[in-house]
CSV table of C-alpha atoms in Angstrom, one decimal:
chain,number,residue,atom,x,y,z
A,1,UNK,CA,0.0,0.0,0.0
A,2,UNK,CA,1.6,3.2,-1.3
A,3,UNK,CA,-0.4,5.8,0.6
A,4,UNK,CA,-2.9,5.7,3.5
A,5,UNK,CA,-6.6,5.4,2.8
A,6,UNK,CA,-8.8,8.5,2.7
A,7,UNK,CA,-11.1,7.0,5.3
A,8,UNK,CA,-8.2,6.4,7.8
A,9,UNK,CA,-6.9,9.8,7.0
A,10,UNK,CA,-10.3,11.4,7.8
A,11,UNK,CA,-10.4,9.6,11.1
A,12,UNK,CA,-6.9,10.7,12.0
A,13,UNK,CA,-7.6,14.3,10.9
A,14,UNK,CA,-10.8,14.5,13.0
A,15,UNK,CA,-8.7,13.4,16.0
A,16,UNK,CA,-5.8,15.8,15.7
A,17,UNK,CA,-7.7,18.8,14.4
A,18,UNK,CA,-11.3,18.2,15.4
A,19,UNK,CA,-12.5,21.8,14.8
A,20,UNK,CA,-10.6,22.5,11.6
A,21,UNK,CA,-12.0,22.3,8.1
A,22,UNK,CA,-10.0,20.8,5.3
A,23,UNK,CA,-9.0,24.3,4.2
A,24,UNK,CA,-7.7,25.1,7.8
A,25,UNK,CA,-5.7,21.9,7.8
A,26,UNK,CA,-4.1,22.7,4.5
A,27,UNK,CA,-3.2,26.3,5.6
A,28,UNK,CA,-1.7,25.0,8.8
A,29,UNK,CA,0.2,22.3,7.0
A,30,UNK,CA,1.3,24.6,4.2
A,31,UNK,CA,0.0,22.3,1.5
A,32,UNK,CA,-2.1,23.1,-1.5
A,33,UNK,CA,-5.8,22.6,-0.9
A,34,UNK,CA,-6.2,21.1,-4.5
A,35,UNK,CA,-3.5,18.6,-3.8
A,36,UNK,CA,-5.2,17.2,-0.8
A,37,UNK,CA,-8.6,17.4,-2.5
A,38,UNK,CA,-7.3,15.3,-5.3
A,39,UNK,CA,-5.7,12.8,-3.1
A,40,UNK,CA,-9.1,12.5,-1.2
A,41,UNK,CA,-11.0,12.0,-4.3
A,42,UNK,CA,-8.7,9.2,-5.4
A,43,UNK,CA,-9.1,7.7,-1.9
A,44,UNK,CA,-5.4,7.7,-1.2
A,45,UNK,CA,-3.5,10.3,0.8
A,46,UNK,CA,0.2,10.5,0.4
A,47,UNK,CA,2.7,10.0,3.1
A,48,UNK,CA,4.1,13.5,2.4
A,49,UNK,CA,0.7,14.9,3.2
A,50,UNK,CA,0.5,13.1,6.5
A,51,UNK,CA,4.0,14.3,7.5
A,52,UNK,CA,3.2,18.0,6.5
A,53,UNK,CA,0.0,17.9,8.6
A,54,UNK,CA,1.7,16.3,11.6
A,55,UNK,CA,4.4,19.1,11.4
A,56,UNK,CA,1.8,21.7,11.1
A,57,UNK,CA,0.0,20.5,14.3
A,58,UNK,CA,3.3,20.0,16.1
A,59,UNK,CA,2.9,16.2,16.2
A,60,UNK,CA,5.8,13.8,15.8
A,61,UNK,CA,5.5,12.8,12.1
A,62,UNK,CA,6.8,9.2,12.8
A,63,UNK,CA,4.2,8.6,15.4
A,64,UNK,CA,1.6,10.2,13.1
A,65,UNK,CA,2.6,7.9,10.3
A,66,UNK,CA,2.5,4.9,12.7
A,67,UNK,CA,-1.2,5.3,13.1
A,68,UNK,CA,-1.8,4.1,9.6
A,69,UNK,CA,-1.8,0.6,8.2
A,70,UNK,CA,1.5,-0.3,6.6
A,71,UNK,CA,3.4,1.9,8.9
A,72,UNK,CA,2.2,0.8,12.4
A,73,UNK,CA,5.7,-0.7,13.3
A,74,UNK,CA,7.5,2.6,12.3
A,75,UNK,CA,7.9,3.9,15.9
A,76,UNK,CA,9.0,0.6,17.4
A,77,UNK,CA,11.4,0.1,14.6
A,78,UNK,CA,13.2,3.4,15.3
A,79,UNK,CA,16.9,2.8,15.8
A,80,UNK,CA,20.1,4.7,15.4
A,81,UNK,CA,21.4,4.5,11.8
A,82,UNK,CA,24.2,2.2,11.1
A,83,UNK,CA,27.7,3.5,10.1
A,84,UNK,CA,27.2,2.3,6.6
A,85,UNK,CA,24.0,4.2,6.3
A,86,UNK,CA,25.6,7.3,7.7
A,87,UNK,CA,28.6,7.1,5.4
A,88,UNK,CA,26.2,6.6,2.5
A,89,UNK,CA,24.6,10.0,3.1
A,90,UNK,CA,28.0,11.8,2.9
A,91,UNK,CA,28.3,13.4,-0.6
A,92,UNK,CA,31.2,12.1,-2.8
A,93,UNK,CA,32.8,15.5,-2.9
A,94,UNK,CA,32.8,15.5,1.0
A,95,UNK,CA,34.4,12.1,1.0
A,96,UNK,CA,37.2,13.4,-1.3
A,97,UNK,CA,37.6,16.6,0.9
A,98,UNK,CA,38.0,14.3,3.9
A,99,UNK,CA,40.7,12.3,2.0
A,100,UNK,CA,42.5,15.6,1.2
A,101,UNK,CA,42.1,16.8,4.7
A,102,UNK,CA,43.7,13.6,6.1
A,103,UNK,CA,46.5,13.8,3.6
A,104,UNK,CA,47.4,17.3,4.9
A,105,UNK,CA,47.3,16.2,8.5
A,106,UNK,CA,51.1,15.7,8.6
A,107,UNK,CA,51.4,15.3,12.4
A,108,UNK,CA,48.9,12.4,12.4
A,109,UNK,CA,47.6,14.0,15.6
A,110,UNK,CA,44.6,11.6,15.5
A,111,UNK,CA,42.4,14.5,16.3
A,112,UNK,CA,39.1,14.4,14.5
A,113,UNK,CA,39.1,16.5,11.4
A,114,UNK,CA,36.1,18.8,11.7
A,115,UNK,CA,34.7,18.8,8.2
A,116,UNK,CA,31.6,20.8,7.6
A,117,UNK,CA,29.5,18.2,5.6
A,118,UNK,CA,27.1,19.3,3.0
A,119,UNK,CA,23.5,18.7,4.2
A,120,UNK,CA,21.8,15.5,3.0
A,121,UNK,CA,19.9,14.0,1.2
A,122,UNK,CA,22.4,14.6,-1.6
A,123,UNK,CA,22.2,13.8,-5.3
A,124,UNK,CA,22.7,10.1,-4.8
A,125,UNK,CA,21.3,9.6,-1.4
A,126,UNK,CA,18.7,7.0,-2.3
A,127,UNK,CA,20.9,4.7,-4.3
A,128,UNK,CA,23.9,5.1,-1.9
A,129,UNK,CA,21.6,4.1,1.0
A,130,UNK,CA,20.1,1.1,-0.8
A,131,UNK,CA,23.6,-0.1,-1.6
A,132,UNK,CA,24.7,0.5,1.9
A,133,UNK,CA,21.9,-1.6,3.5
A,134,UNK,CA,21.6,-4.3,0.7
A,135,UNK,CA,22.2,-7.7,2.2
A,136,UNK,CA,22.6,-9.1,-1.3
A,137,UNK,CA,19.2,-9.4,-3.0
A,138,UNK,CA,17.4,-6.3,-1.7
A,139,UNK,CA,15.9,-5.2,-5.0
A,140,UNK,CA,14.4,-8.7,-5.6
A,141,UNK,CA,13.0,-9.1,-2.1
A,142,UNK,CA,11.7,-5.7,-2.4
A,143,UNK,CA,9.8,-6.4,-5.6
A,144,UNK,CA,8.5,-9.8,-4.3
A,145,UNK,CA,7.3,-8.3,-1.0
A,146,UNK,CA,5.6,-5.2,-2.3
A,147,UNK,CA,4.3,-6.5,-5.6
A,148,UNK,CA,6.0,-3.7,-7.4
A,149,UNK,CA,7.6,-4.9,-10.6
A,150,UNK,CA,11.4,-5.2,-10.4
A,151,UNK,CA,12.0,-2.9,-13.3
A,152,UNK,CA,9.9,-0.3,-11.6
A,153,UNK,CA,12.0,-0.6,-8.4
A,154,UNK,CA,15.2,-0.2,-10.6
A,155,UNK,CA,13.7,2.7,-12.5
A,156,UNK,CA,12.9,4.5,-9.3
A,157,UNK,CA,16.4,3.9,-7.9
A,158,UNK,CA,18.1,5.1,-11.2
A,159,UNK,CA,16.0,8.2,-11.0
A,160,UNK,CA,17.1,8.7,-7.4
A,161,UNK,CA,13.6,8.1,-6.0
A,162,UNK,CA,11.9,5.6,-3.8
A,163,UNK,CA,8.3,5.6,-2.9
A,164,UNK,CA,7.6,5.7,0.9
A,165,UNK,CA,6.3,2.2,0.8
A,166,UNK,CA,9.4,0.8,-0.8
A,167,UNK,CA,11.6,2.9,1.4
A,168,UNK,CA,10.1,1.5,4.6
A,169,UNK,CA,10.0,-2.1,3.2
A,170,UNK,CA,13.7,-1.9,2.2
A,171,UNK,CA,14.5,-0.9,5.8
A,172,UNK,CA,12.4,-3.8,7.0
A,173,UNK,CA,14.2,-6.3,4.8
A,174,UNK,CA,17.6,-5.0,5.7
A,175,UNK,CA,16.9,-4.8,9.4
A,176,UNK,CA,17.8,-1.1,9.8
A,177,UNK,CA,15.9,1.7,11.4
A,178,UNK,CA,12.5,1.8,9.6
A,179,UNK,CA,12.6,5.6,9.3
A,180,UNK,CA,15.9,5.6,7.5
A,181,UNK,CA,14.4,5.3,4.0
A,182,UNK,CA,12.1,8.2,4.7
A,183,UNK,CA,15.0,10.3,5.8
A,184,UNK,CA,17.2,9.6,2.7
A,185,UNK,CA,14.2,10.2,0.4
A,186,UNK,CA,13.8,13.6,2.1
A,187,UNK,CA,10.4,13.0,3.5
A,188,UNK,CA,11.5,13.1,7.1
A,189,UNK,CA,14.3,15.4,8.4
A,190,UNK,CA,17.2,13.7,9.9
A,191,UNK,CA,16.1,14.8,13.2
A,192,UNK,CA,12.6,13.5,12.9
A,193,UNK,CA,13.9,10.2,11.6
A,194,UNK,CA,16.3,9.7,14.6
A,195,UNK,CA,19.5,10.5,12.9
A,196,UNK,CA,21.7,12.5,15.3
A,197,UNK,CA,23.1,15.7,13.8
A,198,UNK,CA,26.8,14.9,14.1
A,199,UNK,CA,26.5,11.1,13.5
A,200,UNK,CA,27.8,11.2,9.9
A,201,UNK,CA,31.0,13.0,11.0
A,202,UNK,CA,31.6,10.4,13.7
A,203,UNK,CA,31.0,7.5,11.3
A,204,UNK,CA,33.6,9.0,9.0
A,205,UNK,CA,36.2,9.4,11.8
A,206,UNK,CA,36.2,5.6,12.3
A,207,UNK,CA,37.0,4.8,8.8
A,208,UNK,CA,40.5,3.7,8.3
A,209,UNK,CA,42.6,5.3,5.5
A,210,UNK,CA,42.2,2.2,3.4
A,211,UNK,CA,38.5,2.2,3.8
A,212,UNK,CA,38.3,5.9,3.0
A,213,UNK,CA,40.4,5.5,-0.1
A,214,UNK,CA,38.3,2.6,-1.3
A,215,UNK,CA,35.2,4.4,-0.6
A,216,UNK,CA,36.5,7.4,-2.6
A,217,UNK,CA,37.3,5.1,-5.4
A,218,UNK,CA,33.9,3.5,-5.5
A,219,UNK,CA,32.2,6.9,-5.3
A,220,UNK,CA,34.4,8.3,-8.2
A,221,UNK,CA,33.5,5.2,-10.3
A,222,UNK,CA,29.8,5.9,-9.8
A,223,UNK,CA,30.3,9.6,-10.6
A,224,UNK,CA,32.2,8.7,-13.7
A,225,UNK,CA,29.4,6.5,-14.9
A,226,UNK,CA,26.9,9.1,-14.2
A,227,UNK,CA,28.9,11.7,-16.1
A,228,UNK,CA,29.3,9.5,-19.0
A,229,UNK,CA,25.5,8.7,-19.2
A,230,UNK,CA,24.8,12.4,-18.8
A,231,UNK,CA,27.2,13.2,-21.6
A,232,UNK,CA,25.5,10.6,-23.8
A,233,UNK,CA,22.0,12.0,-23.2
A,234,UNK,CA,23.3,15.6,-23.7
A,235,UNK,CA,24.9,14.4,-26.9
A,236,UNK,CA,21.4,13.1,-28.1
A,237,UNK,CA,19.8,16.3,-27.1
A,238,UNK,CA,22.3,18.4,-29.0
A,239,UNK,CA,22.0,16.3,-32.1
A,240,UNK,CA,18.2,16.7,-32.0
A,241,UNK,CA,18.4,20.4,-31.4
A,242,UNK,CA,21.1,21.1,-34.0
A,243,UNK,CA,19.4,19.1,-36.7
A,244,UNK,CA,15.7,19.7,-36.1
A,245,UNK,CA,15.5,22.6,-33.7
B,1,UNK,CA,-14.7,11.2,-56.6
B,2,UNK,CA,-17.0,14.3,-55.9
B,3,UNK,CA,-16.4,17.4,-53.9
B,4,UNK,CA,-14.2,17.0,-50.8
B,5,UNK,CA,-16.1,17.3,-47.6
B,6,UNK,CA,-15.8,20.3,-45.3
B,7,UNK,CA,-13.7,18.5,-42.7
B,8,UNK,CA,-11.3,17.4,-45.4
B,9,UNK,CA,-10.8,21.0,-46.7
B,10,UNK,CA,-10.5,22.1,-43.0
B,11,UNK,CA,-7.7,19.7,-42.2
B,12,UNK,CA,-5.8,21.0,-45.5
B,13,UNK,CA,-6.1,24.6,-44.4
B,14,UNK,CA,-5.0,23.5,-40.9
B,15,UNK,CA,-2.0,21.7,-42.2
B,16,UNK,CA,-1.1,24.8,-44.2
B,17,UNK,CA,-1.4,27.0,-41.2
B,18,UNK,CA,0.7,24.6,-39.2
B,19,UNK,CA,3.5,24.5,-41.8
B,20,UNK,CA,3.5,28.3,-42.1
B,21,UNK,CA,3.5,28.7,-38.3
B,22,UNK,CA,6.3,26.1,-38.0
B,23,UNK,CA,8.4,28.1,-40.5
B,24,UNK,CA,7.5,31.4,-38.9
B,25,UNK,CA,8.7,30.5,-35.4
B,26,UNK,CA,12.1,29.5,-36.9
B,27,UNK,CA,12.6,32.7,-38.7
B,28,UNK,CA,14.5,34.5,-36.0
B,29,UNK,CA,17.1,31.6,-35.9
B,30,UNK,CA,17.3,31.5,-39.6
B,31,UNK,CA,18.2,35.1,-39.8
B,32,UNK,CA,21.2,34.2,-37.5
B,33,UNK,CA,22.1,31.5,-39.9
B,34,UNK,CA,20.8,28.5,-37.9
B,35,UNK,CA,18.2,25.8,-38.7
B,36,UNK,CA,18.0,26.7,-42.4
B,37,UNK,CA,17.4,23.2,-43.6
B,38,UNK,CA,14.3,22.5,-41.5
B,39,UNK,CA,13.1,26.0,-42.3
B,40,UNK,CA,13.4,25.4,-46.0
B,41,UNK,CA,11.7,22.0,-45.6
B,42,UNK,CA,8.8,23.7,-43.9
B,43,UNK,CA,8.6,26.4,-46.5
B,44,UNK,CA,8.5,23.8,-49.4
B,45,UNK,CA,5.9,21.9,-47.4
B,46,UNK,CA,3.8,25.1,-47.1
B,47,UNK,CA,4.1,25.4,-50.9
B,48,UNK,CA,3.1,21.8,-51.5
B,49,UNK,CA,0.2,22.0,-49.1
B,50,UNK,CA,-0.9,25.4,-50.3
B,51,UNK,CA,-1.1,24.1,-53.8
B,52,UNK,CA,-3.3,21.3,-52.9
B,53,UNK,CA,-6.0,23.9,-51.9
B,54,UNK,CA,-8.3,24.7,-54.8
B,55,UNK,CA,-8.3,28.5,-54.8
B,56,UNK,CA,-4.5,28.6,-54.4
B,57,UNK,CA,-3.9,25.9,-57.0
B,58,UNK,CA,-6.1,27.5,-59.7
B,59,UNK,CA,-4.6,30.9,-59.2
B,60,UNK,CA,-1.0,29.6,-59.2
B,61,UNK,CA,-1.6,27.3,-62.1
B,62,UNK,CA,-3.1,30.0,-64.3
B,63,UNK,CA,0.1,32.0,-63.9
B,64,UNK,CA,2.1,28.8,-64.9
B,65,UNK,CA,0.1,28.5,-68.1
B,66,UNK,CA,-3.0,26.5,-67.0
B,67,UNK,CA,-1.6,23.0,-67.8
B,68,UNK,CA,-1.3,21.8,-64.2
B,69,UNK,CA,2.5,22.4,-63.9
B,70,UNK,CA,1.5,23.4,-60.3
B,71,UNK,CA,0.8,19.8,-59.6
B,72,UNK,CA,4.2,18.8,-60.9
B,73,UNK,CA,5.6,21.5,-58.5
B,74,UNK,CA,3.8,19.9,-55.5
B,75,UNK,CA,5.4,16.6,-56.3
B,76,UNK,CA,8.9,18.0,-56.7
B,77,UNK,CA,8.5,20.2,-53.5
B,78,UNK,CA,7.4,17.1,-51.6
B,79,UNK,CA,10.4,15.1,-52.8
B,80,UNK,CA,12.7,17.9,-51.7
B,81,UNK,CA,11.0,18.0,-48.3
B,82,UNK,CA,11.7,14.3,-47.8
B,83,UNK,CA,15.3,14.6,-48.8
B,84,UNK,CA,15.9,17.6,-46.4
B,85,UNK,CA,13.9,16.1,-43.5
B,86,UNK,CA,15.3,12.6,-44.1
B,87,UNK,CA,18.9,13.8,-43.9
B,88,UNK,CA,18.2,15.9,-40.9
B,89,UNK,CA,16.2,13.2,-39.0
B,90,UNK,CA,18.8,10.5,-39.3
B,91,UNK,CA,21.5,12.9,-38.0
B,92,UNK,CA,19.2,14.0,-35.2
B,93,UNK,CA,18.3,10.5,-34.2
B,94,UNK,CA,21.8,9.3,-34.8
B,95,UNK,CA,20.6,6.4,-37.0
B,96,UNK,CA,23.4,5.4,-39.3
B,97,UNK,CA,21.5,2.5,-40.9
B,98,UNK,CA,18.5,4.7,-41.8
B,99,UNK,CA,21.1,7.3,-43.1
B,100,UNK,CA,22.7,4.7,-45.3
B,101,UNK,CA,19.3,3.8,-46.8
B,102,UNK,CA,18.5,7.5,-47.5
B,103,UNK,CA,21.8,9.0,-48.6
B,104,UNK,CA,23.2,5.8,-49.9
B,105,UNK,CA,23.0,4.5,-53.5
B,106,UNK,CA,19.6,2.9,-53.0
B,107,UNK,CA,18.0,6.0,-51.6
B,108,UNK,CA,19.5,8.1,-54.5
B,109,UNK,CA,18.2,5.4,-57.0
B,110,UNK,CA,14.8,5.6,-55.6
B,111,UNK,CA,14.8,9.4,-55.6
B,112,UNK,CA,16.1,9.4,-59.2
B,113,UNK,CA,13.5,6.9,-60.4
B,114,UNK,CA,10.7,8.7,-58.7
B,115,UNK,CA,11.6,12.1,-60.2
B,116,UNK,CA,12.1,10.4,-63.6
B,117,UNK,CA,8.8,8.6,-63.5
B,118,UNK,CA,7.0,11.6,-62.2
B,119,UNK,CA,8.2,14.0,-64.9
B,120,UNK,CA,7.8,11.3,-67.7
B,121,UNK,CA,4.2,10.4,-66.7
B,122,UNK,CA,3.4,14.0,-66.3
B,123,UNK,CA,4.2,14.8,-69.8
B,124,UNK,CA,2.6,11.6,-71.0
B,125,UNK,CA,-0.6,12.8,-69.5
B,126,UNK,CA,-3.3,14.8,-71.3
B,127,UNK,CA,-4.0,17.7,-69.1
B,128,UNK,CA,-5.7,20.5,-71.1
B,129,UNK,CA,-7.1,22.5,-68.3
B,130,UNK,CA,-6.3,23.3,-64.6
B,131,UNK,CA,-7.8,20.8,-62.2
B,132,UNK,CA,-6.8,20.5,-58.5
B,133,UNK,CA,-5.4,17.1,-57.7
B,134,UNK,CA,-5.9,16.1,-61.3
B,135,UNK,CA,-9.2,14.4,-60.3
B,136,UNK,CA,-10.7,15.2,-63.7
B,137,UNK,CA,-8.1,13.1,-65.4
B,138,UNK,CA,-7.9,10.3,-62.9
B,139,UNK,CA,-9.1,7.7,-65.5
B,140,UNK,CA,-6.0,8.2,-67.7
B,141,UNK,CA,-3.5,5.5,-67.2
B,142,UNK,CA,-0.5,8.0,-67.3
B,143,UNK,CA,-2.1,10.1,-64.6
B,144,UNK,CA,-2.5,7.0,-62.4
B,145,UNK,CA,1.0,6.1,-62.8
B,146,UNK,CA,1.9,9.7,-62.2
B,147,UNK,CA,0.2,9.6,-58.8
B,148,UNK,CA,1.6,6.2,-57.9
B,149,UNK,CA,5.1,7.4,-58.7
B,150,UNK,CA,4.5,10.4,-56.3
B,151,UNK,CA,4.1,8.0,-53.3
B,152,UNK,CA,7.3,6.1,-54.0
B,153,UNK,CA,10.0,8.3,-52.6
B,154,UNK,CA,8.1,9.8,-49.7
B,155,UNK,CA,6.9,6.3,-48.8
B,156,UNK,CA,10.5,5.0,-48.9
B,157,UNK,CA,12.0,7.8,-46.8
B,158,UNK,CA,9.2,7.7,-44.3
B,159,UNK,CA,9.6,3.9,-43.9
B,160,UNK,CA,13.3,4.4,-43.1
B,161,UNK,CA,12.5,7.1,-40.5
B,162,UNK,CA,9.8,5.3,-38.6
B,163,UNK,CA,12.2,3.1,-36.8
B,164,UNK,CA,14.6,5.7,-35.5
B,165,UNK,CA,11.6,7.9,-34.4
B,166,UNK,CA,10.2,5.0,-32.4
B,167,UNK,CA,13.6,4.3,-30.9
B,168,UNK,CA,13.6,7.9,-29.6
B,169,UNK,CA,10.1,7.3,-28.0
B,170,UNK,CA,11.1,4.2,-26.0
B,171,UNK,CA,14.4,5.9,-24.8
B,172,UNK,CA,13.6,6.3,-21.1
B,173,UNK,CA,16.5,8.6,-20.6
B,174,UNK,CA,15.4,11.1,-23.2
B,175,UNK,CA,13.5,14.3,-22.4
B,176,UNK,CA,9.7,14.0,-22.3
B,177,UNK,CA,9.4,16.5,-25.0
B,178,UNK,CA,11.7,14.7,-27.4
B,179,UNK,CA,9.9,11.4,-26.6
B,180,UNK,CA,6.6,13.1,-27.4
B,181,UNK,CA,8.1,14.7,-30.6
B,182,UNK,CA,9.4,11.3,-31.6
B,183,UNK,CA,5.9,9.9,-31.2
B,184,UNK,CA,4.4,12.5,-33.4
B,185,UNK,CA,7.1,12.0,-36.0
B,186,UNK,CA,6.8,8.3,-35.9
B,187,UNK,CA,3.1,8.6,-36.3
B,188,UNK,CA,3.4,11.0,-39.2
B,189,UNK,CA,6.0,9.0,-41.1
B,190,UNK,CA,4.2,5.7,-40.2
B,191,UNK,CA,1.1,7.2,-41.9
B,192,UNK,CA,3.0,8.1,-45.0
B,193,UNK,CA,4.4,4.7,-45.2
B,194,UNK,CA,1.0,3.0,-44.7
B,195,UNK,CA,-0.4,5.4,-47.3
B,196,UNK,CA,2.2,4.4,-49.8
B,197,UNK,CA,1.7,0.7,-49.1
B,198,UNK,CA,-2.1,0.9,-49.5
B,199,UNK,CA,-1.5,2.6,-52.8
B,200,UNK,CA,0.7,-0.1,-53.9
B,201,UNK,CA,-2.1,-2.7,-53.3
B,202,UNK,CA,-4.6,-0.4,-54.9
B,203,UNK,CA,-6.8,-0.2,-51.8
B,204,UNK,CA,-9.7,2.3,-52.2
B,205,UNK,CA,-9.3,5.1,-49.6
B,206,UNK,CA,-12.0,7.6,-50.5
B,207,UNK,CA,-11.8,10.5,-48.0
B,208,UNK,CA,-8.7,8.8,-46.5
B,209,UNK,CA,-7.0,9.7,-49.7
B,210,UNK,CA,-6.7,13.3,-48.4
B,211,UNK,CA,-7.1,13.0,-44.7
B,212,UNK,CA,-4.3,10.5,-44.2
B,213,UNK,CA,-1.4,12.5,-45.8
B,214,UNK,CA,-2.6,15.7,-44.3
B,215,UNK,CA,-2.8,14.2,-40.8
B,216,UNK,CA,0.7,12.9,-41.4
B,217,UNK,CA,1.9,16.4,-42.3
B,218,UNK,CA,0.2,17.8,-39.2
B,219,UNK,CA,2.0,15.1,-37.0
B,220,UNK,CA,5.4,15.9,-38.5
B,221,UNK,CA,5.0,19.6,-38.2
B,222,UNK,CA,3.9,19.2,-34.6
B,223,UNK,CA,6.8,17.1,-33.8
B,224,UNK,CA,9.2,19.6,-35.3
B,225,UNK,CA,7.5,22.4,-33.3
B,226,UNK,CA,7.9,20.4,-30.1
B,227,UNK,CA,11.6,20.0,-30.8
B,228,UNK,CA,11.9,23.7,-31.5
B,229,UNK,CA,10.1,24.4,-28.2
B,230,UNK,CA,12.4,22.2,-26.2
B,231,UNK,CA,15.5,23.8,-27.7
B,232,UNK,CA,14.1,27.2,-26.9
B,233,UNK,CA,13.3,26.1,-23.3
B,234,UNK,CA,16.8,24.6,-22.8
B,235,UNK,CA,18.5,27.8,-24.2
B,236,UNK,CA,16.4,30.0,-21.8
B,237,UNK,CA,17.1,27.8,-18.7
B,238,UNK,CA,20.8,28.3,-19.7
B,239,UNK,CA,23.7,26.0,-19.7
B,240,UNK,CA,24.1,22.5,-18.5
B,241,UNK,CA,23.6,21.3,-15.0
B,242,UNK,CA,26.8,20.9,-13.0
B,243,UNK,CA,26.9,17.1,-12.1
B,244,UNK,CA,29.9,17.7,-9.9
B,245,UNK,CA,27.9,20.0,-7.7
B,246,UNK,CA,26.8,18.3,-4.4
């Protein structure tokens, strides 16, 4: 189930905002009235809408989501992120900057290098996270357990997206904190999802030099592939524009 | 054959408007020396479409001596359009096989044969007075061959282009506008191909005779306009995105 049912949503809404109209709720949550109306007509309210409304009414978004079918275990499954997850949310350029910073640390003082990390999610957050938690056959199990076609799962990951349903299910399969997927897809803030603010920096500190170099190599390889693909697509666009534009 | 219905005439005028509009929006670029080939193709297409409309045809043909030279002009304009569009399409879609078929010996042979047959059968026909679409002389064998020859090269080039256009539609990495444009181009060229094949087997088309080719023209021009629009939009949004940015 991708989203929560309109019926369950209405029940929840009447509990957290008994006196507010739908318009009031939209104003408080900062969402467009037409968006919610459309979701209600279709009978499915998106996870993003629930989170926005929970925030608007100063409710914990994780607890709010936990009141709906498909997400009831969310609160109990809240754990600190693993080191691999944390490192996956450091951008490639920050990994390289850390490498350079360590190379300039001539004294080997072993004092932590206080690098100002770029905020996340970053460009490759979703894919990097899935790779970090993958026990080996994550995409396959994900497709099998959600009924979403495998190509569809792959297409989402290639595009740097993952639906909330898949994000939570991936965390269940991998046995990591159930909110992690919602954090790396940007639906929850790191704070809401139980990711401590300085955790990424600490996860980087414990990386050995070899691990850091190998990580940098892997990231550069991914980046290289992306650049090549982008160049190819760009070449196609240019050919079309130059010849037919 | 009888008088063409209102809707048929409407689609012809619509096609003419589309061609002229497609050419007009490209004018600013053409002045700066860019996109001249497609612009020329659209102008020639406008001439061909315009001449298939009775009032324009009769007026122009009178200037040309009233012996239906205007009809020959339509054919030759169309062949030129297919040469120009064919060459540009295969380059745009990076389709080397289709390119070989169009600019290679076979493509040139089909073009030469089509032009030769067209001119030969035109002068073999007995066309004493102006008549749009030569419908008054349709029972002459030479006129029949003349119109058959006219489908040959367009049908051949269109058949070569359907594949590359379809490939661009199924390319998931391509821009939405380019996939949409590819769909219209594939539909347009597909229609031209089908039209030529039906003619080959002498299938009676009645009103489809006019609606099919003019719908095809509309599709192709719409596809070209979408590409023009996507180029414009990309130029306005400025530069390429920096993939090294975090």
